[in-house]
Short mmCIF file of C-alpha atoms and ligand atoms in Angstrom, two decimals:
data_model
loop_
_atom_site.label_atom_id
_atom_site.label_comp_id
_atom_site.label_asym_id
_atom_site.label_seq_id
_atom_site.Cartn_x
_atom_site.Cartn_y
_atom_site.Cartn_z
CA MET A 1 -71.46 -89.04 -35.68
CA ALA A 2 -72.99 -86.63 -33.35
CA LEU A 3 -76.36 -86.54 -31.54
CA VAL A 4 -77.92 -83.21 -32.33
CA VAL A 5 -81.13 -81.74 -30.71
CA GLN A 6 -82.49 -78.91 -32.98
CA LYS A 7 -85.56 -76.78 -32.01
CA TYR A 8 -87.57 -74.66 -34.44
CA GLY A 9 -89.77 -71.91 -33.27
CA GLY A 10 -93.23 -70.99 -34.44
CA SER A 11 -92.44 -68.46 -36.99
CA SER A 12 -89.94 -70.77 -38.66
CA VAL A 13 -92.68 -73.34 -39.31
CA ASP A 14 -95.55 -70.88 -39.98
CA SER A 15 -96.60 -72.46 -43.26
CA THR A 16 -96.53 -75.83 -44.96
CA ASP A 17 -93.84 -74.38 -47.31
CA ARG A 18 -91.71 -73.53 -44.20
CA ILE A 19 -92.28 -76.96 -42.71
CA ARG A 20 -90.92 -78.42 -46.02
CA ALA A 21 -88.10 -76.08 -45.80
CA VAL A 22 -87.25 -77.17 -42.19
CA ALA A 23 -87.61 -80.81 -43.24
CA ARG A 24 -84.84 -80.17 -45.94
CA ARG A 25 -82.62 -78.67 -43.15
CA VAL A 26 -83.20 -81.62 -40.88
CA ALA A 27 -82.67 -84.09 -43.78
CA ASP A 28 -79.30 -82.44 -44.49
CA THR A 29 -78.05 -82.93 -40.75
CA ARG A 30 -79.30 -86.55 -40.79
CA ARG A 31 -77.84 -87.38 -44.27
CA ALA A 32 -74.39 -86.01 -42.85
CA GLY A 33 -74.61 -89.03 -40.52
CA HIS A 34 -75.84 -87.40 -37.29
CA GLU A 35 -78.61 -88.71 -35.08
CA VAL A 36 -81.32 -85.90 -34.75
CA VAL A 37 -83.83 -85.21 -32.39
CA VAL A 38 -86.17 -82.21 -33.45
CA VAL A 39 -88.47 -80.18 -31.09
CA VAL A 40 -91.05 -77.94 -33.08
CA SER A 41 -93.21 -75.29 -31.67
CA ALA A 42 -96.70 -74.78 -32.95
CA MET A 43 -97.03 -73.26 -36.28
CA GLY A 44 -97.01 -69.32 -36.39
CA ASP A 45 -99.28 -67.69 -33.88
CA THR A 46 -101.29 -70.94 -33.11
CA THR A 47 -100.90 -70.72 -29.41
CA ASP A 48 -102.14 -67.25 -29.21
CA ASP A 49 -105.09 -68.20 -31.61
CA LEU A 50 -105.99 -71.14 -29.38
CA LEU A 51 -105.95 -69.07 -26.34
CA GLU A 52 -108.31 -66.57 -28.31
CA LEU A 53 -110.51 -69.50 -29.18
CA ALA A 54 -110.85 -70.59 -25.57
CA GLY A 55 -111.59 -66.96 -24.44
CA ARG A 56 -114.51 -66.93 -26.78
CA VAL A 57 -116.07 -69.98 -25.11
CA THR A 58 -115.45 -68.73 -21.45
CA ALA A 59 -113.99 -66.01 -19.54
CA GLU A 60 -112.30 -68.66 -17.17
CA PRO A 61 -111.09 -71.68 -18.98
CA LEU A 62 -110.32 -74.60 -16.66
CA ALA A 63 -106.41 -74.87 -16.52
CA ARG A 64 -106.53 -78.59 -17.35
CA GLU A 65 -108.56 -78.09 -20.42
CA LEU A 66 -106.59 -75.13 -21.56
CA ASP A 67 -103.55 -77.32 -21.53
CA MET A 68 -105.20 -80.03 -23.55
CA LEU A 69 -106.08 -77.43 -26.15
CA LEU A 70 -102.65 -75.59 -26.27
CA SER A 71 -100.61 -78.88 -26.35
CA SER A 72 -102.45 -79.77 -29.61
CA GLY A 73 -100.62 -76.88 -31.46
CA GLU A 74 -97.33 -78.66 -31.23
CA ARG A 75 -98.64 -81.96 -32.10
CA VAL A 76 -99.80 -80.66 -35.54
CA SER A 77 -96.53 -79.14 -36.48
CA ASN A 78 -94.59 -82.15 -35.32
CA SER A 79 -96.74 -84.65 -37.16
CA LEU A 80 -96.61 -82.62 -40.50
CA LEU A 81 -92.94 -82.31 -40.20
CA ALA A 82 -92.61 -86.09 -39.80
CA MET A 83 -94.56 -86.53 -43.03
CA ALA A 84 -92.48 -84.00 -44.86
CA LEU A 85 -89.48 -85.86 -43.63
CA GLU A 86 -90.91 -89.27 -44.79
CA ASP A 87 -91.64 -87.55 -48.10
CA LEU A 88 -87.95 -86.70 -48.51
CA GLY A 89 -87.09 -90.54 -47.91
CA LEU A 90 -86.04 -90.32 -44.37
CA ARG A 91 -87.45 -92.58 -41.37
CA ALA A 92 -89.36 -90.13 -39.02
CA CYS A 93 -91.41 -90.51 -35.81
CA SER A 94 -93.27 -87.80 -34.10
CA LEU A 95 -94.10 -88.12 -30.46
CA SER A 96 -96.16 -86.30 -27.93
CA GLY A 97 -94.43 -84.79 -24.88
CA GLU A 98 -95.84 -87.62 -22.90
CA GLN A 99 -94.66 -90.39 -25.39
CA ALA A 100 -91.19 -88.78 -25.30
CA GLY A 101 -91.17 -89.05 -21.42
CA MET A 102 -91.39 -85.42 -20.49
CA ILE A 103 -92.32 -85.70 -16.87
CA THR A 104 -93.54 -82.42 -15.26
CA THR A 105 -95.14 -80.78 -12.15
CA GLY A 106 -98.87 -80.48 -12.05
CA ALA A 107 -98.87 -76.72 -12.36
CA HIS A 108 -100.95 -76.27 -15.43
CA GLY A 109 -99.81 -73.57 -17.76
CA ARG A 110 -96.45 -73.27 -15.81
CA ALA A 111 -95.37 -76.81 -15.33
CA ARG A 112 -91.71 -77.66 -14.77
CA ILE A 113 -89.91 -80.61 -16.19
CA THR A 114 -88.78 -82.76 -13.28
CA GLU A 115 -87.65 -85.78 -15.23
CA VAL A 116 -87.11 -87.08 -18.78
CA ARG A 117 -87.46 -90.68 -19.58
CA PRO A 118 -86.49 -90.79 -23.05
CA ARG A 119 -86.61 -94.53 -23.54
CA ARG A 120 -88.85 -94.35 -26.67
CA VAL A 121 -86.83 -91.53 -28.33
CA ARG A 122 -83.71 -93.84 -27.88
CA GLU A 123 -85.69 -96.83 -29.44
CA GLU A 124 -86.58 -94.60 -32.52
CA LEU A 125 -83.16 -93.26 -32.89
CA ALA A 126 -81.59 -96.72 -32.86
CA ARG A 127 -84.17 -97.76 -35.62
CA GLY A 128 -82.49 -94.81 -37.62
CA ALA A 129 -85.53 -92.37 -37.29
CA VAL A 130 -85.31 -88.55 -37.03
CA VAL A 131 -87.30 -88.25 -33.72
CA LEU A 132 -89.76 -85.32 -33.53
CA VAL A 133 -90.95 -84.32 -29.98
CA ALA A 134 -93.79 -81.88 -29.43
CA GLY A 135 -92.41 -78.98 -27.41
CA PHE A 136 -93.96 -77.08 -24.64
CA GLN A 137 -95.85 -80.12 -22.88
CA GLY A 138 -95.46 -83.15 -20.79
CA VAL A 139 -97.39 -85.26 -18.23
CA HIS A 140 -97.96 -84.99 -14.69
CA LEU A 141 -97.81 -88.72 -13.57
CA PRO A 142 -100.04 -88.54 -10.25
CA THR A 143 -102.92 -87.29 -12.29
CA GLY A 144 -102.04 -88.50 -15.83
CA ASP A 145 -102.87 -85.03 -17.27
CA VAL A 146 -101.34 -83.19 -20.03
CA THR A 147 -99.31 -80.08 -18.86
CA THR A 148 -97.81 -77.09 -20.74
CA LEU A 149 -94.62 -75.36 -19.58
CA GLY A 150 -95.45 -71.72 -20.08
CA ARG A 151 -94.80 -69.33 -23.06
CA GLY A 152 -91.67 -70.18 -25.07
CA GLY A 153 -91.52 -73.65 -23.43
CA SER A 154 -90.48 -75.43 -26.54
CA ASP A 155 -86.93 -74.07 -25.67
CA ALA A 156 -87.12 -75.87 -22.35
CA THR A 157 -88.31 -79.12 -23.96
CA ALA A 158 -85.19 -79.00 -26.31
CA VAL A 159 -82.71 -78.47 -23.52
CA ALA A 160 -84.09 -81.07 -21.33
CA LEU A 161 -84.00 -83.58 -23.85
CA ALA A 162 -80.45 -82.47 -24.84
CA ALA A 163 -79.44 -83.14 -21.41
CA ALA A 164 -81.27 -86.33 -20.94
CA LEU A 165 -79.70 -87.77 -24.21
CA LYS A 166 -76.33 -86.17 -23.45
CA ALA A 167 -76.53 -84.70 -26.91
CA ASP A 168 -73.50 -82.92 -28.34
CA VAL A 169 -75.27 -79.63 -29.01
CA CYS A 170 -78.68 -78.09 -28.74
CA GLU A 171 -79.48 -75.79 -31.55
CA ILE A 172 -82.33 -73.21 -31.38
CA TYR A 173 -83.42 -72.11 -34.76
CA THR A 174 -85.39 -68.95 -34.83
CA ASP A 175 -86.46 -65.95 -37.00
CA VAL A 176 -83.44 -63.74 -36.22
CA ASP A 177 -79.69 -64.25 -36.59
CA GLY A 178 -78.94 -65.28 -33.17
CA VAL A 179 -78.85 -63.29 -29.62
CA LEU A 180 -78.58 -59.65 -30.50
CA THR A 181 -77.72 -56.75 -28.36
CA ALA A 182 -81.38 -55.85 -28.25
CA ASP A 183 -84.61 -56.92 -29.88
CA PRO A 184 -84.19 -55.90 -33.66
CA ARG A 185 -87.82 -55.17 -33.90
CA ILE A 186 -87.13 -52.14 -31.84
CA VAL A 187 -83.52 -51.45 -32.57
CA PRO A 188 -82.75 -51.76 -36.19
CA ASN A 189 -78.98 -51.79 -35.87
CA ALA A 190 -78.89 -54.49 -32.99
CA ARG A 191 -75.75 -56.42 -33.26
CA ARG A 192 -75.46 -60.21 -33.23
CA LEU A 193 -73.27 -61.53 -30.21
CA ASP A 194 -70.83 -64.32 -31.12
CA ARG A 195 -70.95 -65.81 -27.81
CA LEU A 196 -72.18 -65.27 -24.20
CA SER A 197 -71.98 -66.92 -20.73
CA TYR A 198 -75.05 -68.61 -19.18
CA GLU A 199 -75.19 -66.02 -16.62
CA GLU A 200 -75.55 -63.02 -19.08
CA MET A 201 -78.08 -64.97 -21.15
CA LEU A 202 -80.07 -65.83 -18.07
CA GLU A 203 -80.26 -62.15 -17.03
CA LEU A 204 -81.23 -61.12 -20.59
CA ALA A 205 -83.95 -63.95 -20.94
CA ALA A 206 -85.29 -63.33 -17.29
CA SER A 207 -85.49 -59.48 -18.30
CA GLY A 208 -87.69 -60.29 -21.33
CA ALA A 209 -85.34 -61.11 -24.23
CA LYS A 210 -87.63 -63.78 -25.47
CA VAL A 211 -85.25 -65.20 -27.99
CA LEU A 212 -84.67 -67.93 -25.26
CA MET A 213 -87.03 -68.97 -22.37
CA SER A 214 -85.11 -68.19 -19.20
CA ARG A 215 -85.82 -71.61 -17.73
CA CYS A 216 -84.34 -73.23 -20.67
CA VAL A 217 -81.18 -71.31 -20.00
CA GLU A 218 -81.27 -72.39 -16.33
CA TYR A 219 -81.51 -76.09 -17.42
CA ALA A 220 -78.72 -75.66 -19.80
CA ARG A 221 -76.42 -74.06 -17.27
CA ARG A 222 -77.15 -76.67 -14.76
CA ASN A 223 -76.45 -79.49 -17.18
CA GLY A 224 -73.80 -77.76 -19.18
CA VAL A 225 -75.73 -78.02 -22.47
CA PRO A 226 -74.06 -75.55 -24.83
CA LEU A 227 -76.87 -73.74 -26.70
CA HIS A 228 -76.42 -72.56 -30.33
CA VAL A 229 -78.97 -69.79 -31.26
CA ARG A 230 -79.28 -69.16 -35.05
CA SER A 231 -81.54 -68.54 -37.85
CA ALA A 232 -83.88 -71.09 -39.39
CA TYR A 233 -83.54 -69.03 -42.61
CA GLY A 234 -79.86 -68.09 -43.47
CA GLY A 235 -76.64 -69.67 -42.80
CA GLU A 236 -75.39 -67.03 -40.30
CA PRO A 237 -73.16 -68.39 -37.74
CA GLY A 238 -75.32 -67.61 -34.83
CA THR A 239 -74.68 -67.12 -31.10
CA THR A 240 -73.19 -69.82 -28.76
CA VAL A 241 -74.30 -69.70 -25.10
CA PHE A 242 -71.95 -71.58 -22.69
CA GLY A 243 -69.70 -71.46 -19.64
CA SER A 244 -69.42 -68.84 -16.99
CA VAL A 245 -68.25 -65.19 -17.40
CA GLU A 246 -64.98 -66.14 -15.95
CA GLU A 247 -64.41 -68.99 -18.51
CA GLN A 248 -65.08 -66.71 -21.49
CA THR A 249 -61.43 -65.86 -22.40
CA VAL A 250 -62.26 -63.25 -24.91
CA GLU A 251 -62.00 -59.77 -23.60
CA GLN A 252 -65.31 -59.13 -21.86
CA ALA A 253 -67.43 -56.43 -23.25
CA LEU A 254 -68.69 -53.92 -20.40
CA ILE A 255 -72.35 -54.26 -21.65
CA THR A 256 -73.96 -57.24 -23.19
CA GLY A 257 -77.30 -55.84 -24.10
CA VAL A 258 -80.68 -54.49 -23.37
CA ALA A 259 -83.74 -56.27 -22.71
CA HIS A 260 -87.26 -55.17 -22.27
CA ASP A 261 -90.48 -56.77 -20.99
CA ARG A 262 -94.07 -55.30 -21.50
CA SER A 263 -95.94 -57.96 -19.91
CA VAL A 264 -95.23 -56.92 -16.38
CA ALA A 265 -97.76 -55.40 -13.93
CA LYS A 266 -97.08 -53.44 -10.65
CA VAL A 267 -98.75 -54.19 -7.48
CA VAL A 268 -98.53 -51.88 -4.46
CA VAL A 269 -99.47 -53.18 -1.22
CA ALA A 270 -100.01 -49.81 0.60
CA GLY A 271 -100.06 -49.11 4.26
CA LEU A 272 -98.75 -52.53 5.57
CA PRO A 273 -97.87 -52.62 9.33
CA ASP A 274 -94.21 -51.94 9.70
CA ARG A 275 -93.50 -54.88 11.92
CA PRO A 276 -91.63 -58.17 11.50
CA GLY A 277 -94.08 -60.73 10.12
CA PHE A 278 -96.18 -58.64 7.67
CA ALA A 279 -93.93 -58.62 4.54
CA SER A 280 -93.48 -62.41 5.09
CA ALA A 281 -97.43 -62.92 5.34
CA VAL A 282 -97.84 -60.94 1.95
CA PHE A 283 -95.12 -63.10 0.24
CA ARG A 284 -96.64 -66.40 1.81
CA VAL A 285 -100.13 -65.57 0.38
CA LEU A 286 -98.53 -64.99 -3.01
CA ALA A 287 -96.41 -68.17 -2.86
CA ASP A 288 -99.48 -70.26 -2.05
CA GLN A 289 -100.82 -69.00 -5.36
CA GLN A 290 -97.73 -70.17 -7.20
CA ILE A 291 -97.20 -66.43 -8.20
CA GLU A 292 -93.71 -65.46 -8.97
CA LEU A 293 -92.52 -62.02 -7.95
CA ASP A 294 -90.00 -59.98 -9.81
CA VAL A 295 -88.70 -56.47 -8.55
CA VAL A 296 -89.48 -56.10 -4.90
CA VAL A 297 -89.04 -52.76 -3.37
CA GLN A 298 -90.15 -51.70 0.33
CA ASN A 299 -90.70 -47.97 0.92
CA VAL A 300 -91.57 -45.81 3.89
CA CYS A 301 -95.13 -44.65 3.80
CA THR A 302 -96.57 -41.39 4.84
CA GLN A 303 -98.59 -42.99 7.76
CA PRO A 304 -96.28 -43.60 10.72
CA GLY A 305 -95.72 -47.17 11.66
CA ARG A 306 -96.80 -48.30 7.99
CA THR A 307 -94.89 -49.19 4.93
CA ASP A 308 -95.62 -49.64 1.33
CA LEU A 309 -94.62 -52.91 -0.37
CA THR A 310 -94.12 -52.74 -4.09
CA PHE A 311 -93.41 -55.62 -6.52
CA THR A 312 -93.97 -56.68 -10.16
CA VAL A 313 -95.56 -59.75 -11.32
CA SER A 314 -96.49 -61.07 -14.97
CA GLU A 315 -99.61 -59.39 -16.19
CA GLN A 316 -101.11 -62.81 -16.38
CA ASP A 317 -100.70 -63.28 -12.59
CA GLY A 318 -101.69 -59.49 -11.62
CA PRO A 319 -105.53 -60.13 -11.12
CA ALA A 320 -104.98 -63.25 -8.97
CA ALA A 321 -102.33 -61.55 -6.91
CA VAL A 322 -104.58 -58.65 -6.14
CA ALA A 323 -107.54 -60.90 -5.36
CA ALA A 324 -105.55 -63.10 -3.06
CA LEU A 325 -104.18 -60.05 -1.05
CA LEU A 326 -107.53 -58.33 -0.88
CA ALA A 327 -109.15 -61.53 0.26
CA ARG A 328 -106.68 -61.34 3.36
CA ARG A 329 -106.82 -57.60 3.77
CA GLY A 330 -107.99 -57.69 7.40
CA GLU A 331 -105.62 -60.38 8.48
CA LEU A 332 -102.64 -58.49 6.88
CA SER A 333 -104.03 -55.18 8.27
CA LEU A 334 -103.23 -53.52 4.93
CA ARG A 335 -104.75 -50.20 3.85
CA ASP A 336 -105.09 -50.96 0.18
CA VAL A 337 -103.82 -52.86 -2.95
CA LEU A 338 -103.21 -50.73 -6.03
CA TYR A 339 -102.67 -52.31 -9.38
CA GLU A 340 -101.01 -50.67 -12.60
CA GLU A 341 -100.84 -52.76 -15.93
CA HIS A 342 -99.56 -50.11 -18.13
CA VAL A 343 -95.93 -50.45 -17.08
CA GLY A 344 -92.86 -52.10 -18.64
CA LYS A 345 -89.46 -53.18 -17.45
CA VAL A 346 -86.24 -52.02 -19.26
CA SER A 347 -82.85 -53.82 -18.36
CA LEU A 348 -79.22 -53.33 -19.08
CA VAL A 349 -77.11 -56.42 -18.84
CA GLY A 350 -73.37 -56.81 -18.77
CA ALA A 351 -71.01 -58.99 -16.81
CA GLY A 352 -68.33 -56.18 -17.14
CA MET A 353 -70.44 -53.53 -15.29
CA ARG A 354 -69.79 -54.93 -11.94
CA ALA A 355 -66.52 -53.23 -11.62
CA GLN A 356 -67.42 -50.16 -13.55
CA PRO A 357 -68.39 -46.94 -11.69
CA GLY A 358 -70.63 -44.64 -13.82
CA VAL A 359 -72.82 -47.13 -15.58
CA ALA A 360 -75.78 -46.30 -13.41
CA ALA A 361 -75.15 -42.47 -14.12
CA THR A 362 -75.06 -43.12 -17.88
CA PHE A 363 -78.06 -45.31 -17.72
CA CYS A 364 -80.14 -42.61 -15.95
CA GLU A 365 -78.90 -39.83 -18.03
CA ALA A 366 -79.86 -41.83 -21.22
CA LEU A 367 -83.38 -42.19 -19.98
CA SER A 368 -83.74 -38.73 -18.81
CA SER A 369 -82.50 -37.49 -22.15
CA VAL A 370 -85.61 -38.91 -23.74
CA GLY A 371 -87.84 -37.74 -21.00
CA ILE A 372 -88.45 -41.03 -19.18
CA ASN A 373 -89.21 -41.09 -15.46
CA ILE A 374 -87.99 -44.17 -13.56
CA GLU A 375 -90.78 -45.68 -11.38
CA ILE A 376 -88.67 -48.26 -9.72
CA MET A 377 -85.11 -49.18 -10.11
CA CYS A 378 -83.29 -52.22 -9.13
CA THR A 379 -79.96 -53.97 -9.75
CA SER A 380 -78.22 -57.23 -9.63
CA GLU A 381 -74.44 -57.56 -9.96
CA ILE A 382 -74.70 -57.67 -13.74
CA ARG A 383 -77.95 -55.98 -14.42
CA ILE A 384 -79.79 -52.56 -14.15
CA SER A 385 -83.56 -52.61 -14.35
CA VAL A 386 -86.18 -50.02 -14.31
CA LEU A 387 -89.93 -49.82 -14.42
CA CYS A 388 -91.46 -47.01 -16.66
CA LYS A 389 -94.73 -46.30 -18.48
CA ASP A 390 -95.25 -49.05 -21.03
CA PHE A 391 -95.48 -46.54 -23.92
CA GLN A 392 -92.16 -45.38 -23.18
CA VAL A 393 -90.42 -48.78 -23.34
CA SER A 394 -89.23 -48.76 -27.12
CA ASP A 395 -87.86 -45.23 -26.53
CA ALA A 396 -85.95 -46.44 -23.32
CA VAL A 397 -84.43 -49.32 -25.07
CA ARG A 398 -83.16 -47.25 -28.05
CA ALA A 399 -81.73 -44.64 -25.67
CA LEU A 400 -79.75 -47.04 -23.55
CA HIS A 401 -78.66 -48.95 -26.60
CA ASP A 402 -77.14 -45.74 -28.18
CA ALA A 403 -75.82 -44.38 -24.89
CA PHE A 404 -73.79 -47.61 -24.45
CA GLN A 405 -72.80 -47.72 -27.97
CA LEU A 406 -74.08 -51.23 -28.68
CA GLY A 407 -75.10 -50.87 -32.28
CA GLY A 408 -73.46 -52.36 -35.17
CA SER A 409 -72.91 -50.86 -38.74
CA GLU A 410 -75.50 -53.15 -40.38
CA GLN A 411 -79.29 -53.65 -40.02
CA ALA A 412 -80.28 -56.70 -38.23
CA VAL A 413 -82.50 -58.93 -40.25
CA VAL A 414 -85.90 -60.17 -38.97
CA TYR A 415 -86.87 -63.03 -41.11
CA ALA A 416 -90.39 -63.74 -40.09
CA GLY A 417 -92.76 -63.61 -37.25
CA SER A 418 -95.51 -61.19 -36.00
CA GLY A 419 -93.38 -60.30 -32.84
CA ARG A 420 -96.40 -61.23 -30.79
P1 LIG B 1 -89.43 -68.60 -31.71
O1 LIG B 1 -90.81 -68.70 -32.36
O2 LIG B 1 -88.32 -69.06 -32.72
O3 LIG B 1 -89.28 -69.26 -30.31
P2 LIG B 1 -89.48 -66.03 -30.29
O4 LIG B 1 -90.56 -65.17 -30.89
O5 LIG B 1 -89.97 -66.75 -28.98
O6 LIG B 1 -89.08 -67.07 -31.43
O7 LIG B 1 -88.13 -65.33 -30.18
C1 LIG B 1 -87.46 -64.64 -31.27
C2 LIG B 1 -87.75 -63.16 -31.11
O8 LIG B 1 -87.14 -62.65 -29.89
C3 LIG B 1 -87.11 -62.32 -32.08
O9 LIG B 1 -87.89 -62.30 -33.45
C4 LIG B 1 -87.09 -60.95 -31.42
O10 LIG B 1 -88.14 -60.18 -31.87
C5 LIG B 1 -87.07 -61.33 -29.95
N1 LIG B 1 -85.85 -60.92 -29.25
C6 LIG B 1 -85.98 -60.01 -28.17
N2 LIG B 1 -84.88 -59.83 -27.66
C7 LIG B 1 -84.03 -60.34 -28.52
C8 LIG B 1 -82.57 -60.32 -28.48
N3 LIG B 1 -81.73 -59.89 -27.55
N4 LIG B 1 -81.97 -61.01 -29.61
C9 LIG B 1 -82.47 -61.56 -30.50
N5 LIG B 1 -83.93 -61.64 -30.51
C10 LIG B 1 -84.51 -61.02 -29.43
N1 LIG B 2 -96.12 -72.58 -28.83
C1 LIG B 2 -95.76 -72.21 -27.49
C2 LIG B 2 -95.68 -70.82 -27.28
O1 LIG B 2 -96.16 -69.98 -28.22
C3 LIG B 2 -94.39 -72.72 -26.91
C4 LIG B 2 -93.16 -72.18 -27.94
O2 LIG B 2 -93.33 -71.68 -29.00
O3 LIG B 2 -92.08 -72.39 -27.40
O4 LIG B 2 -95.48 -70.19 -26.30
MG1 LIG B 3 -89.66 -68.77 -28.32
#
């Protein structure tokens, strides 16, 4: 008998028919004798719809109230799934994040799980129930307030639970056949990867491959939880994420895949004094606002003694980043803050690229062959990322996927979802 944590994404439960189909899948696992904990996302595009609803009431919803609102989506899908399981003759119990002991920081909308106290989950398992945990949410103990974990956060709930319960496996069920070499909504012949290391998956996820939330991969790596990403529809074998690059004994492919992210924005802090202390002051201002930076580049500027500092943030954080910097304009002695939302990031990831000269050359040739101008380029040991205009992102992804011959001979299947 194993303890299995299964997570089902929103598009896999976007109707009551689908909830009943998922219930049958869960029931099969339970009836095979395993203990099952299930984490379900909100139905379909519920989270986006709720956000839209809040936007119709006020332009600036309070973060606390927004979390109360958004966390409700996962409670609906969980309780419905519990009812569907009971209807199949199984014992089931749905729990909110708080009831399941998901303790988080107090950062509304982007809270991090600091601890899991799964006493209630264990009690229900011992009673023979399938336990359903509302994903994407937790509680901040000092205030007692409900928090949410950021978009895609149900993945993090599932992994944190799997780690706390020492589950044998954490299965992530979604609307495609696993982790592919690119988003199949952009690249029709994207190929399913059998397995990849945490490192590669982390780079892909952090670069925008939203099939897994990057923080969930971090938790999985830290706690040694193997992830199995597979379709909630067919019986395809899926993708296993585990171990380090070095541990993966199969011959390492040069390139793992291409990821993209349209939700980035570019901020240029122009004419910052080119002296020690000013860059750090800029970063401190942003850190105080809890704003995460991504690509950071410092350039010489045309004015003597001044420098331009360029970085990317999520579109969501962009306006707050600009406002915080402009509010300190005098103190930071900066000339201006420029903001550009119509940019996207495209990244090539591959553990084998570190020892391969020529990857950057092929990368740039592929982009120039489709007329794409690179705005910023940066690399890690196993990744090359560029910023380009947002309307060029799909062309860039396809050009890179072709240039590095990542495609398969079959068309990838997208089972559901709006791709939102
Ligand atoms: P869920 O609702 O199951 O959490 P998401 O929409 O968050 O699903 O993630 C699945 C989607 O991720 C896929 O439908 C696909 O469009 C997108 N995606 C982006 N990059 C990849 C990739 N490399 N492999 C698989 N899917 C990807
Ligand atoms: N429902 C949340 C979202 O849409 C969490 C999740 O699906 O993982 O981001
Ligand atoms: Mg997701």
